CSV table of C-alpha atoms in Angstrom, one decimal:
chain,number,residue,atom,x,y,z
A,222,MET,CA,-80.2,42.3,128.1
A,223,THR,CA,-80.1,45.5,126.2
A,224,LYS,CA,-79.8,45.7,122.4
A,225,GLN,CA,-76.3,47.1,122.8
A,226,ALA,CA,-75.1,44.2,125.2
A,227,LEU,CA,-76.6,41.6,122.9
A,228,CYS,CA,-74.9,43.1,120.0
A,229,ALA,CA,-71.6,43.2,121.8
A,230,LEU,CA,-72.0,39.6,122.9
A,231,THR,CA,-72.8,38.5,119.4
A,232,LEU,CA,-69.6,40.1,118.1
A,233,PHE,CA,-67.5,38.6,120.8
A,234,CYS,CA,-68.8,35.0,119.9
A,235,LEU,CA,-68.0,35.7,116.4
A,236,PHE,CA,-64.5,36.7,117.2
A,237,LEU,CA,-64.0,33.6,119.3
A,238,GLN,CA,-65.2,31.5,116.5
A,239,GLN,CA,-63.1,33.1,114.0
A,240,ASP,CA,-60.0,32.8,116.5
A,241,PHE,CA,-61.0,29.1,117.1
A,242,VAL,CA,-60.9,28.6,113.3
A,243,ARG,CA,-57.5,30.3,113.0
A,244,GLN,CA,-56.1,28.3,115.7
A,245,LYS,CA,-57.5,25.0,113.9
A,246,ALA,CA,-56.3,26.0,110.6
A,247,PRO,CA,-53.0,24.1,109.7
A,248,LEU,CA,-49.9,26.3,110.0
A,249,GLN,CA,-47.7,26.8,106.9
A,250,GLN,CA,-44.6,24.8,107.7
A,251,PRO,CA,-41.5,27.0,107.1
A,252,ASN,CA,-38.7,26.2,104.8
A,253,ILE,CA,-35.6,25.2,106.6
A,254,ILE,CA,-32.1,25.7,105.5
A,255,LEU,CA,-29.0,24.4,107.5
A,256,PHE,CA,-26.0,26.6,106.0
A,257,LEU,CA,-23.1,24.6,107.7
A,258,VAL,CA,-19.6,25.7,107.0
A,259,ASP,CA,-16.7,23.3,107.5
A,260,ASP,CA,-13.9,24.3,109.9
A,261,MET,CA,-14.8,27.9,110.2
A,262,GLY,CA,-13.7,29.5,113.3
A,263,TRP,CA,-15.5,32.0,115.6
A,264,MET,CA,-13.1,34.7,114.3
A,265,ASP,CA,-13.1,33.8,110.6
A,266,THR,CA,-15.5,36.6,109.8
A,267,SER,CA,-15.8,40.4,109.6
A,268,LEU,CA,-19.1,40.1,111.7
A,269,PRO,CA,-18.0,40.1,115.3
A,270,PHE,CA,-19.2,37.5,117.4
A,271,GLY,CA,-17.4,39.0,120.5
A,272,GLU,CA,-18.5,42.3,122.1
A,273,THR,CA,-16.4,44.4,119.7
A,274,VAL,CA,-14.4,44.0,116.4
A,275,MET,CA,-11.3,42.4,117.2
A,276,PRO,CA,-8.3,42.4,115.1
A,277,LEU,CA,-8.8,39.0,113.3
A,278,ASN,CA,-12.1,40.1,112.3
A,279,LYS,CA,-10.4,42.8,110.0
A,280,LYS,CA,-8.6,40.0,108.1
A,281,TYR,CA,-12.2,39.0,106.5
A,282,PHE,CA,-14.9,40.1,104.3
A,283,THR,CA,-18.2,38.7,105.0
A,284,PRO,CA,-20.9,41.2,104.3
A,285,ASN,CA,-23.8,38.5,103.7
A,286,MET,CA,-23.2,37.1,107.2
A,287,GLN,CA,-23.7,40.5,108.5
A,288,ARG,CA,-26.8,40.9,106.5
A,289,LEU,CA,-28.1,37.6,107.8
A,290,ALA,CA,-27.3,38.9,111.3
A,291,ASP,CA,-29.1,42.3,110.6
A,292,GLU,CA,-32.0,40.3,109.7
A,293,GLY,CA,-31.9,37.5,112.3
A,294,MET,CA,-30.2,36.5,115.8
A,295,VAL,CA,-26.6,36.1,116.4
A,296,PHE,CA,-25.5,33.5,119.0
A,297,THR,CA,-22.4,34.5,120.8
A,298,ASN,CA,-21.9,31.2,122.8
A,299,ALA,CA,-22.7,28.5,120.3
A,300,TYR,CA,-20.7,25.2,120.8
A,301,VAL,CA,-20.2,22.1,118.8
A,302,ASN,CA,-17.6,19.1,119.1
A,303,PRO,CA,-13.8,19.5,118.5
A,304,VAL,CA,-14.0,17.6,115.1
A,305,CYS,CA,-16.5,17.1,112.3
A,306,THR,CA,-18.3,13.9,112.3
A,307,PRO,CA,-19.3,14.0,116.1
A,308,THR,CA,-20.9,17.5,115.3
A,309,ARG,CA,-22.7,16.3,112.1
A,310,THR,CA,-24.0,13.1,113.6
A,311,SER,CA,-25.4,15.1,116.5
A,312,LEU,CA,-27.0,17.7,114.3
A,313,ILE,CA,-29.1,15.1,112.8
A,314,SER,CA,-29.8,12.8,115.6
A,315,GLY,CA,-30.2,15.1,118.7
A,316,LEU,CA,-27.7,13.0,120.6
A,317,SER,CA,-24.5,13.9,122.3
A,318,ALA,CA,-21.5,12.4,120.7
A,319,ILE,CA,-20.5,11.0,123.9
A,320,ARG,CA,-23.6,8.8,124.0
A,321,THR,CA,-23.4,7.6,120.3
A,322,HIS,CA,-19.6,6.9,120.9
A,323,ILE,CA,-19.1,8.7,117.5
A,324,THR,CA,-16.2,10.9,119.1
A,325,ASN,CA,-14.0,11.2,116.2
A,326,TRP,CA,-14.0,11.8,112.5
A,327,THR,CA,-14.8,8.9,110.4
A,328,ASN,CA,-12.9,7.6,107.5
A,329,THR,CA,-12.7,5.5,104.4
A,330,PRO,CA,-12.7,2.6,104.1
A,331,LYS,CA,-15.0,0.8,106.4
A,332,ASP,CA,-14.1,-0.3,110.0
A,333,SER,CA,-10.9,2.2,109.9
A,334,PRO,CA,-10.2,4.1,113.2
A,335,THR,CA,-8.7,7.6,112.5
A,336,ASP,CA,-6.8,8.0,115.7
A,337,TYR,CA,-3.2,9.0,115.6
A,338,PRO,CA,-1.3,6.3,117.4
A,339,ASP,CA,0.1,7.2,121.0
A,340,SER,CA,2.9,5.5,123.0
A,341,LEU,CA,0.8,5.9,126.3
A,342,LEU,CA,-2.8,5.9,125.7
A,343,GLN,CA,-4.9,3.6,123.7
A,344,PHE,CA,-8.0,5.0,122.3
A,345,PRO,CA,-11.5,3.3,123.0
A,346,ASP,CA,-13.3,1.0,120.6
A,347,TRP,CA,-15.5,3.7,119.3
A,348,ASN,CA,-18.1,3.8,116.4
A,349,VAL,CA,-15.7,4.2,113.6
A,350,ASN,CA,-18.4,3.7,111.0
A,351,GLY,CA,-20.5,6.7,112.2
A,352,LEU,CA,-24.3,7.1,112.2
A,353,SER,CA,-26.5,4.6,110.3
A,354,PRO,CA,-30.3,4.0,109.9
A,355,THR,CA,-29.6,0.4,110.4
A,356,ASN,CA,-27.2,-1.5,112.7
A,357,THR,CA,-24.2,-2.5,110.5
A,358,GLY,CA,-21.6,-2.9,113.0
A,359,LYS,CA,-19.6,-0.2,114.8
A,360,THR,CA,-22.3,2.3,114.1
A,361,TYR,CA,-25.0,4.1,116.2
A,362,THR,CA,-28.4,3.4,114.9
A,363,ALA,CA,-31.0,6.2,115.0
A,364,LYS,CA,-33.9,7.6,112.9
A,365,PRO,CA,-32.3,10.8,111.6
A,366,LEU,CA,-33.8,14.3,111.2
A,367,PRO,CA,-34.1,14.5,107.5
A,368,GLN,CA,-36.2,11.1,107.5
A,369,LEU,CA,-38.5,12.8,110.3
A,370,LEU,CA,-38.9,15.9,108.2
A,371,ARG,CA,-39.5,13.8,105.0
A,372,ASP,CA,-42.3,11.8,106.9
A,373,ALA,CA,-43.8,15.2,107.9
A,374,GLY,CA,-44.2,16.1,104.3
A,375,TYR,CA,-40.8,18.2,103.7
A,376,ILE,CA,-38.9,17.9,100.5
A,377,THR,CA,-35.4,16.9,101.9
A,378,LEU,CA,-32.4,18.1,99.8
A,379,HIS,CA,-28.8,17.5,100.5
A,380,VAL,CA,-26.0,19.4,98.7
A,381,GLY,CA,-22.3,19.2,99.5
A,382,LYS,CA,-20.3,17.5,102.4
A,383,ALA,CA,-22.0,14.8,104.3
A,384,HIS,CA,-19.5,12.8,106.5
A,385,TRP,CA,-21.8,10.9,108.5
A,386,GLY,CA,-20.5,7.5,108.0
A,387,SER,CA,-17.7,5.5,106.6
A,388,GLN,CA,-17.3,4.5,102.9
A,389,SER,CA,-19.7,1.5,101.9
A,390,THR,CA,-21.7,2.0,105.1
A,391,PRO,CA,-25.4,3.0,104.8
A,392,GLY,CA,-24.6,6.2,106.6
A,393,SER,CA,-22.3,7.4,103.9
A,394,ASP,CA,-25.1,8.0,101.5
A,395,PRO,CA,-27.5,10.9,102.4
A,396,ILE,CA,-30.3,9.3,100.5
A,397,ASN,CA,-30.2,6.5,103.3
A,398,LEU,CA,-30.6,9.2,105.9
A,399,GLY,CA,-33.8,10.4,104.6
A,400,PHE,CA,-32.8,12.9,101.7
A,401,MET,CA,-34.6,12.8,98.5
A,402,SER,CA,-31.6,14.1,96.6
A,403,ASN,CA,-28.0,14.4,97.2
A,404,ILE,CA,-25.5,16.4,95.4
A,405,GLY,CA,-21.8,15.8,96.3
A,406,GLY,CA,-22.2,14.1,99.7
A,407,THR,CA,-20.1,10.9,100.6
A,408,ALA,CA,-18.0,9.5,103.4
A,409,ILE,CA,-15.3,12.1,102.5
A,410,GLY,CA,-14.3,14.9,104.9
A,411,HIS,CA,-12.6,17.3,102.4
A,412,PRO,CA,-12.4,17.6,98.7
A,413,GLN,CA,-9.4,16.5,96.5
A,414,SER,CA,-9.8,19.8,94.5
A,415,TYR,CA,-11.8,22.8,94.6
A,416,TYR,CA,-11.4,23.5,91.0
A,417,GLY,CA,-13.7,22.8,88.1
A,418,LEU,CA,-10.8,23.0,85.8
A,419,LYS,CA,-9.6,19.8,87.7
A,420,ASN,CA,-12.9,18.2,87.8
A,421,PHE,CA,-12.9,18.5,91.4
A,422,GLY,CA,-10.5,15.6,91.5
A,423,ASN,CA,-12.1,13.6,89.0
A,424,GLU,CA,-9.2,13.7,86.5
A,425,PRO,CA,-8.4,10.3,84.7
A,426,GLY,CA,-5.4,8.9,86.4
A,427,LYS,CA,-5.4,11.1,89.3
A,428,MET,CA,-8.7,10.4,90.7
A,429,THR,CA,-8.9,9.4,94.4
A,430,HIS,CA,-11.7,8.7,97.0
A,431,TRP,CA,-11.6,12.4,97.8
A,432,ALA,CA,-13.1,13.4,94.5
A,433,ILE,CA,-16.3,15.1,94.7
A,434,PRO,CA,-19.2,13.4,92.7
A,435,SER,CA,-22.3,14.7,90.9
A,436,LEU,CA,-20.9,17.7,89.5
A,437,GLN,CA,-20.0,16.6,86.0
A,438,GLU,CA,-21.9,19.6,84.4
A,439,PHE,CA,-19.1,21.8,85.6
A,440,TYR,CA,-16.0,19.6,84.6
A,441,GLY,CA,-13.5,21.7,82.8
A,442,GLN,CA,-15.0,24.9,83.7
A,443,ASP,CA,-13.3,27.9,85.6
A,444,ILE,CA,-15.5,27.6,88.6
A,445,PHE,CA,-14.9,27.1,92.3
A,446,LEU,CA,-16.4,24.1,94.1
A,447,THR,CA,-18.2,26.6,96.6
A,448,GLU,CA,-19.8,28.3,93.6
A,449,ALA,CA,-20.8,24.9,91.9
A,450,LEU,CA,-22.5,23.5,95.0
A,451,THR,CA,-24.4,26.8,95.4
A,452,ARG,CA,-25.7,26.7,91.9
A,453,LYS,CA,-27.0,23.1,92.4
A,454,ALA,CA,-28.7,24.1,95.6
A,455,LEU,CA,-30.6,26.9,93.8
A,456,GLN,CA,-31.7,24.5,91.2
A,457,LEU,CA,-33.1,22.0,93.8
A,458,MET,CA,-34.9,24.6,95.9
A,459,ALA,CA,-36.7,25.9,92.8
A,460,ALA,CA,-39.2,22.9,92.4
A,461,PRO,CA,-40.6,22.8,96.1
A,462,ILE,CA,-40.9,26.6,96.1
A,463,GLN,CA,-42.8,26.5,92.9
A,464,GLN,CA,-44.8,23.6,94.2
A,465,LYS,CA,-45.4,25.6,97.5
A,466,ARG,CA,-44.2,22.5,99.3
A,467,PRO,CA,-41.8,23.1,102.5
A,468,PHE,CA,-38.3,22.0,102.0
A,469,PHE,CA,-35.3,21.2,104.1
A,470,LEU,CA,-32.0,22.1,102.6
A,471,TYR,CA,-28.8,20.7,104.1
A,472,LEU,CA,-26.1,22.9,102.3
A,473,GLY,CA,-22.8,21.6,103.8
A,474,HIS,CA,-19.9,23.5,102.3
A,475,TYR,CA,-16.5,21.8,102.0
A,476,ALA,CA,-15.1,25.1,102.5
A,477,VAL,CA,-13.1,26.3,104.4
A,478,HIS,CA,-11.6,22.8,105.1
A,479,THR,CA,-8.1,22.1,103.7
A,480,PRO,CA,-6.8,21.8,101.1
A,481,ILE,CA,-6.3,25.6,101.3
A,482,MET,CA,-6.7,26.5,97.6
A,483,PRO,CA,-7.3,30.1,96.5
A,484,ASP,CA,-10.7,31.1,95.0
A,485,HIS,CA,-9.0,33.5,92.5
A,486,ARG,CA,-12.0,35.7,92.3
A,487,TYR,CA,-10.5,37.2,95.5
A,488,PHE,CA,-7.0,36.2,96.0
A,489,ASN,CA,-5.3,39.2,94.8
A,490,LYS,CA,-7.2,41.6,97.2
A,491,TYR,CA,-6.0,39.6,100.3
A,492,LEU,CA,-2.3,39.4,99.0
A,493,ARG,CA,-2.6,43.3,98.8
A,494,ASN,CA,-3.9,43.5,102.1
A,495,GLY,CA,-0.7,42.0,103.3
A,496,LEU,CA,-1.7,38.5,104.1
A,497,ASP,CA,0.9,35.5,103.3
A,498,SER,CA,-0.2,33.3,100.5
A,499,ILE,CA,-1.8,30.6,102.8
A,500,GLU,CA,-3.8,33.0,104.7
A,501,ALA,CA,-4.9,34.9,101.7
A,502,ALA,CA,-6.2,31.7,100.1
A,503,TYR,CA,-7.8,30.8,103.3
A,504,ALA,CA,-9.7,34.3,103.3
A,505,THR,CA,-10.8,33.7,99.8
A,506,LEU,CA,-12.5,30.4,101.1
A,507,VAL,CA,-14.3,32.4,103.6
A,508,GLU,CA,-15.3,35.1,101.2
A,509,GLY,CA,-16.6,32.6,98.6
A,510,MET,CA,-18.6,30.9,101.2
A,511,ASP,CA,-20.1,34.3,102.1
A,512,LYS,CA,-21.1,34.9,98.5
A,513,SER,CA,-22.9,31.7,98.5
A,514,LEU,CA,-24.8,32.8,101.5
A,515,GLY,CA,-25.7,35.9,99.9
A,516,ASP,CA,-26.7,34.0,96.6
A,517,VAL,CA,-29.1,31.7,98.7
A,518,MET,CA,-30.6,34.9,100.3
A,519,ASP,CA,-31.0,36.7,97.0
A,520,PHE,CA,-32.7,33.5,95.5
A,521,LEU,CA,-35.2,33.1,98.3
A,522,LYS,CA,-36.0,36.8,98.1
A,523,SER,CA,-36.5,36.6,94.2
A,524,LYS,CA,-38.8,33.6,94.6
A,525,ASN,CA,-40.9,35.3,97.3
A,526,ALA,CA,-39.8,32.6,99.7
A,527,ASP,CA,-37.6,34.5,102.1
A,528,LYS,CA,-40.5,35.4,104.5
A,529,ASN,CA,-41.2,31.7,105.1
A,530,THR,CA,-37.6,30.3,105.4
A,531,VAL,CA,-35.6,29.7,108.5
A,532,ILE,CA,-31.8,29.9,107.7
A,533,VAL,CA,-29.5,28.4,110.4
A,534,PHE,CA,-25.7,29.3,109.9
A,535,MET,CA,-23.3,27.2,111.7
A,536,SER,CA,-19.7,25.7,111.7
A,537,ASP,CA,-19.0,22.0,112.5
A,538,ASN,CA,-16.1,22.8,114.8
A,539,GLY,CA,-13.7,25.5,115.6
A,540,GLY,CA,-11.2,26.9,113.3
A,541,LEU,CA,-8.1,25.1,112.1
A,542,SER,CA,-4.9,26.6,113.8
A,543,ASN,CA,-2.7,23.5,114.9
A,544,SER,CA,-1.3,22.9,111.4
A,545,ASN,CA,-1.6,23.8,107.6
A,546,ARG,CA,-2.2,27.5,108.3
A,547,GLY,CA,0.2,30.5,107.7
A,548,GLY,CA,1.6,32.2,110.5
A,549,ILE,CA,2.0,31.1,114.1
A,550,ARG,CA,0.3,28.0,115.3
A,551,HIS,CA,-2.7,28.5,117.8
A,552,THR,CA,-3.1,32.1,117.0
A,553,HIS,CA,-5.8,32.0,114.2
A,554,ASN,CA,-8.8,32.1,116.7
A,555,LEU,CA,-7.5,34.6,119.1
A,556,PRO,CA,-8.6,35.7,121.7
A,557,LEU,CA,-10.1,32.2,121.9
A,558,ARG,CA,-7.4,29.5,122.7
A,559,SER,CA,-6.2,26.9,120.5
A,560,GLY,CA,-8.4,25.4,117.5
A,561,LYS,CA,-9.9,22.5,115.8
A,562,GLY,CA,-9.4,19.3,117.7
A,563,SER,CA,-9.3,21.0,121.1
A,564,VAL,CA,-11.7,21.4,123.9
A,565,TYR,CA,-10.5,24.9,124.5
A,566,GLU,CA,-12.7,27.6,123.1
A,567,GLY,CA,-11.0,27.9,119.9
A,568,GLY,CA,-11.9,24.2,119.1
A,569,ILE,CA,-15.5,24.1,120.1
A,570,ARG,CA,-17.0,27.9,119.9
A,571,ILE,CA,-18.4,28.7,116.6
A,572,PRO,CA,-20.1,31.4,114.5
A,573,MET,CA,-23.8,30.9,114.6
A,574,ILE,CA,-26.8,33.0,113.2
A,575,VAL,CA,-30.5,32.1,113.0
A,576,LYS,CA,-32.9,34.0,110.9
A,577,TRP,CA,-36.6,33.1,111.3
A,578,PRO,CA,-38.9,35.8,109.9
A,579,GLY,CA,-41.6,36.6,112.3
A,580,THR,CA,-39.9,34.9,115.2
A,581,THR,CA,-36.2,36.2,115.5
A,582,LYS,CA,-36.0,39.9,116.1
A,583,PRO,CA,-33.8,41.5,113.3
A,584,GLY,CA,-30.3,42.5,114.6
A,585,SER,CA,-30.6,40.6,117.8
A,586,ARG,CA,-27.9,38.8,119.8
A,587,THR,CA,-28.2,36.1,122.5
A,588,ALA,CA,-25.6,35.0,124.9
A,589,GLN,CA,-27.3,31.6,125.8
A,590,TYR,CA,-24.9,28.9,125.3
A,591,VAL,CA,-26.3,26.1,122.8
A,592,MET,CA,-24.8,22.9,121.6
A,593,ALA,CA,-24.8,21.0,118.4
A,594,GLU,CA,-27.4,18.2,119.4
A,595,ASP,CA,-29.9,21.3,120.2
A,596,PHE,CA,-30.4,21.8,116.4
A,597,PHE,CA,-32.4,18.5,116.2
A,598,PRO,CA,-35.3,19.3,118.6
A,599,THR,CA,-35.3,23.1,117.5
A,600,VAL,CA,-36.1,22.1,113.9
A,601,LEU,CA,-38.8,19.6,115.1
A,602,ASP,CA,-40.3,22.8,116.7
A,603,MET,CA,-39.9,24.8,113.7
A,604,ALA,CA,-41.6,22.1,111.6
A,605,SER,CA,-44.2,21.7,114.3
A,606,ILE,CA,-43.3,18.0,114.6
A,607,GLN,CA,-44.6,16.4,117.9
A,608,ASN,CA,-42.9,13.3,119.0
A,609,LYS,CA,-42.5,13.3,122.9
A,610,ALA,CA,-41.3,9.6,123.0
A,611,LEU,CA,-38.3,10.8,120.7
A,612,ARG,CA,-37.6,13.9,122.5
A,613,ASP,CA,-37.4,12.1,125.7
A,614,THR,CA,-34.5,10.2,124.6
A,615,ILE,CA,-32.4,12.8,123.2
A,616,ASP,CA,-29.7,15.1,124.7
A,617,GLY,CA,-30.4,18.2,122.7
A,618,LYS,CA,-32.5,21.0,124.1
A,619,SER,CA,-34.6,23.3,121.7
A,620,TYR,CA,-33.7,26.8,121.6
A,621,LEU,CA,-37.0,27.9,120.2
A,622,SER,CA,-37.8,30.0,123.4
A,623,VAL,CA,-34.4,31.8,122.9
A,624,LEU,CA,-35.3,32.7,119.3
A,625,LYS,CA,-38.4,34.5,120.6
A,626,LYS,CA,-36.7,36.0,123.6
A,627,PRO,CA,-32.9,36.4,123.1
A,628,ALA,CA,-32.4,37.6,126.8
A,629,LEU,CA,-33.3,34.6,128.2
A,630,GLN,CA,-30.5,32.8,130.2
A,631,ASP,CA,-30.3,29.3,131.5
A,632,THR,CA,-27.1,28.6,133.4
A,633,SER,CA,-28.3,25.6,135.0
A,634,ARG,CA,-27.5,23.4,132.0
A,635,SER,CA,-24.1,21.8,131.4
A,636,LEU,CA,-22.5,21.4,128.2
A,637,VAL,CA,-20.0,18.5,127.9
A,638,PHE,CA,-17.2,17.9,125.3
A,639,HIS,CA,-15.3,14.6,125.3
A,640,TYR,CA,-12.4,13.7,123.0
A,641,PRO,CA,-10.7,10.4,124.1
A,642,HIS,CA,-8.6,10.4,121.0
A,643,ARG,CA,-5.2,11.8,119.4
A,644,TRP,CA,-6.1,13.9,116.4
A,645,THR,CA,-2.6,14.7,114.9
A,646,THR,CA,1.2,14.3,115.4
A,647,ARG,CA,0.9,17.3,117.6
A,648,GLU,CA,-1.2,17.1,121.0
A,649,ALA,CA,-0.4,20.3,122.7
A,650,GLU,CA,-3.3,22.9,123.6
A,651,ALA,CA,-5.7,20.1,124.6
A,652,ILE,CA,-5.9,18.7,121.0
A,653,ALA,CA,-5.7,15.2,122.3
A,654,TRP,CA,-7.0,13.3,125.2
A,655,ALA,CA,-9.3,15.8,126.8
A,656,SER,CA,-12.7,16.5,128.2
A,657,ALA,CA,-14.5,19.7,129.3
A,658,ILE,CA,-17.6,21.0,130.9
A,659,ARG,CA,-19.2,24.5,130.9
A,660,LYS,CA,-21.8,25.5,133.4
A,661,GLY,CA,-22.6,29.0,133.6
A,662,ASN,CA,-19.4,30.9,133.2
A,663,TRP,CA,-17.3,28.3,134.8
A,664,LYS,CA,-15.5,25.8,132.6
A,665,LEU,CA,-13.5,22.8,133.7
A,666,VAL,CA,-10.8,21.0,131.3
A,667,TYR,CA,-9.6,17.5,132.1
A,668,LEU,CA,-6.3,16.5,130.4
A,669,PHE,CA,-6.1,12.8,130.6
A,670,LYS,CA,-2.4,12.4,130.0
A,671,GLN,CA,-1.3,15.0,132.2
A,672,LYS,CA,-3.8,13.9,135.0
A,673,LYS,CA,-4.6,17.6,135.3
A,674,LEU,CA,-7.8,19.6,135.9
A,675,GLU,CA,-7.9,23.2,134.9
A,676,LEU,CA,-10.7,25.8,136.0
A,677,TYR,CA,-11.5,28.9,133.9
A,678,ASN,CA,-14.0,31.7,134.4
A,679,LEU,CA,-15.0,32.6,130.7
A,680,ALA,CA,-16.9,35.8,131.7
A,681,GLU,CA,-13.4,37.2,132.9
A,682,ASP,CA,-11.0,35.0,130.9
A,683,LEU,CA,-12.4,34.3,127.4
A,684,GLY,CA,-8.9,33.3,126.3
A,685,GLU,CA,-8.5,30.6,129.1
A,686,LYS,CA,-5.2,32.0,130.3
A,687,HIS,CA,-5.6,31.8,133.9
A,688,ASP,CA,-6.2,28.5,135.5
A,689,LEU,CA,-8.1,28.9,138.7
A,690,SER,CA,-8.1,25.3,139.9
A,691,LYS,CA,-5.8,26.1,142.8
A,692,LYS,CA,-7.4,29.3,143.7
A,693,TYR,CA,-10.9,27.7,143.9
A,694,PRO,CA,-10.5,24.1,144.8
A,695,ALA,CA,-14.1,23.7,146.0
A,696,GLN,CA,-15.4,24.9,142.6
A,697,THR,CA,-12.9,22.7,141.0
A,698,ALA,CA,-14.0,19.6,142.8
A,699,ARG,CA,-17.8,20.5,142.1
A,700,MET,CA,-17.2,21.0,138.4
A,701,ALA,CA,-15.1,17.6,138.3
A,702,LYS,CA,-17.9,15.8,139.9
A,703,LEU,CA,-20.4,17.3,137.4
A,704,LEU,CA,-18.2,16.2,134.5
A,705,ALA,CA,-17.6,12.9,135.8
A,706,THR,CA,-21.5,12.3,136.5
A,707,GLU,CA,-22.3,13.6,132.9
A,708,LEU,CA,-19.7,11.3,131.4
A,709,ARG,CA,-21.0,8.3,133.1
A,710,LYS,CA,-24.6,9.1,132.6
A,711,ARG,CA,-23.9,9.2,128.8
A,712,ASN,CA,-21.9,6.0,129.0
A,713,ALA,CA,-18.7,7.7,128.0
A,714,GLN,CA,-15.8,5.7,126.6
A,715,ILE,CA,-12.4,6.5,128.0
A,716,PRO,CA,-8.9,5.5,126.9
A,717,VAL,CA,-6.6,3.2,128.8
A,718,TRP,CA,-3.1,3.3,129.8
A,719,LYS,CA,-0.9,1.0,127.6
A,720,SER,CA,1.4,0.1,130.4
A,721,THR,CA,-1.3,-1.2,132.8
A,722,GLY,CA,-4.3,-1.7,130.7
A,723,GLN,CA,-6.3,0.4,133.1
A,724,PRO,CA,-8.6,3.1,132.2
A,725,VAL,CA,-7.7,6.8,132.8
A,726,ALA,CA,-9.2,8.1,136.1
A,727,TRP,CA,-12.5,9.8,135.9
A,728,PRO,CA,-12.2,13.5,136.6
A,729,ASP,CA,-13.7,13.0,140.3
A,730,GLU,CA,-11.1,10.5,141.0
A,731,LEU,CA,-8.0,12.6,140.6
């Protein structure tokens, strides 16, 4: 062997040795933030999630969502459940709400169904107490994501809305689900008041169970709830950043849920823009939430922690449109049909952005559809937590590969939505008693009470205006069979007819 060849071989071996050491060296786990907004619709933002800026995008001002999108990846086809608790429990369990039987929002007190009474259908005996680390009756028991992250060395922080379980059950307290600290999280689904001047509902003689706890330092101050929660989140993040320990922050804002109370920092601007008082107040909830996002991003940058922090921005269901909004019902998510509580697109499609420096390409977009339970395995991947036995038992599918390659498209997977309940007094627009399935661009909606199947091609008809079930009966039958198969596989609960005591038909039995 020549001297030059021997030298080259030596250098090559040194390179391999150094590469081996690099591979064996423990990777620094990223900080992970879930920035979860309550009831925010796909159109409640100046950042377009459709192909172009649409009329409703012009109502809102969300520059920090745009900033996050410029630095990360926009998901244009992100889905969750029609109402809050099913999504929230899926996020931290990796399980479909259909499988857990947590298919409606949980309430206070314990053992209380939240279904609106119906003259024709009886809702199933679902898990009205939500998710729990231990079986306490009418709950689904699972080891939640925060506990898994804590076991892996993460500092786990909870700020804001929890709403995983009913009052006085273990799941109502984030500490029981693996969080090391909790500010403001209980069984409640919305605040009594957004105002510090009203003590966020904790006023003597006026306090109800909807009052927000843990924020006494802000009582009597002219501060909005979104701002107060943000300040507490920044305080909690400071210690693990200083200690160089990875943290998981679940920042669950109560905004933009009702009661629609104006954030007076922004209110007059929207009145001047021509919005009625309710819609102007709603727009201030959106802008205040967006400011919070910007404050979090600024804080991370000021602490030199932004390069090793993942931010996942999501909503827990589609935008409210059936009641309590200004203007005409079912128009607040256009071009998407309907809104919160519905299995039409307006009730289940949400804004979602993921920023992971070094992994997501800045300014990228993906059309791959994802579901709420996918968050669980994706975060396990982000944190390099290997647990094959656990992964084999969940419904979620990691979208890590999509974060690396946004052009990837998996149209073989089916997303299933199931709402065997009646949410409110009004039940039009699939807001009650409905299931749906999406596979590729095809979507089937099953309306239980009407005994009706509807077929839509979302690539051509985003607004679900044209029912193609009669035009394509074979495709309708295939989708009905697939929906029935998925529902049975997940042991779905279905309502029964009060007149006969018989269950409604499965979609492939019509």
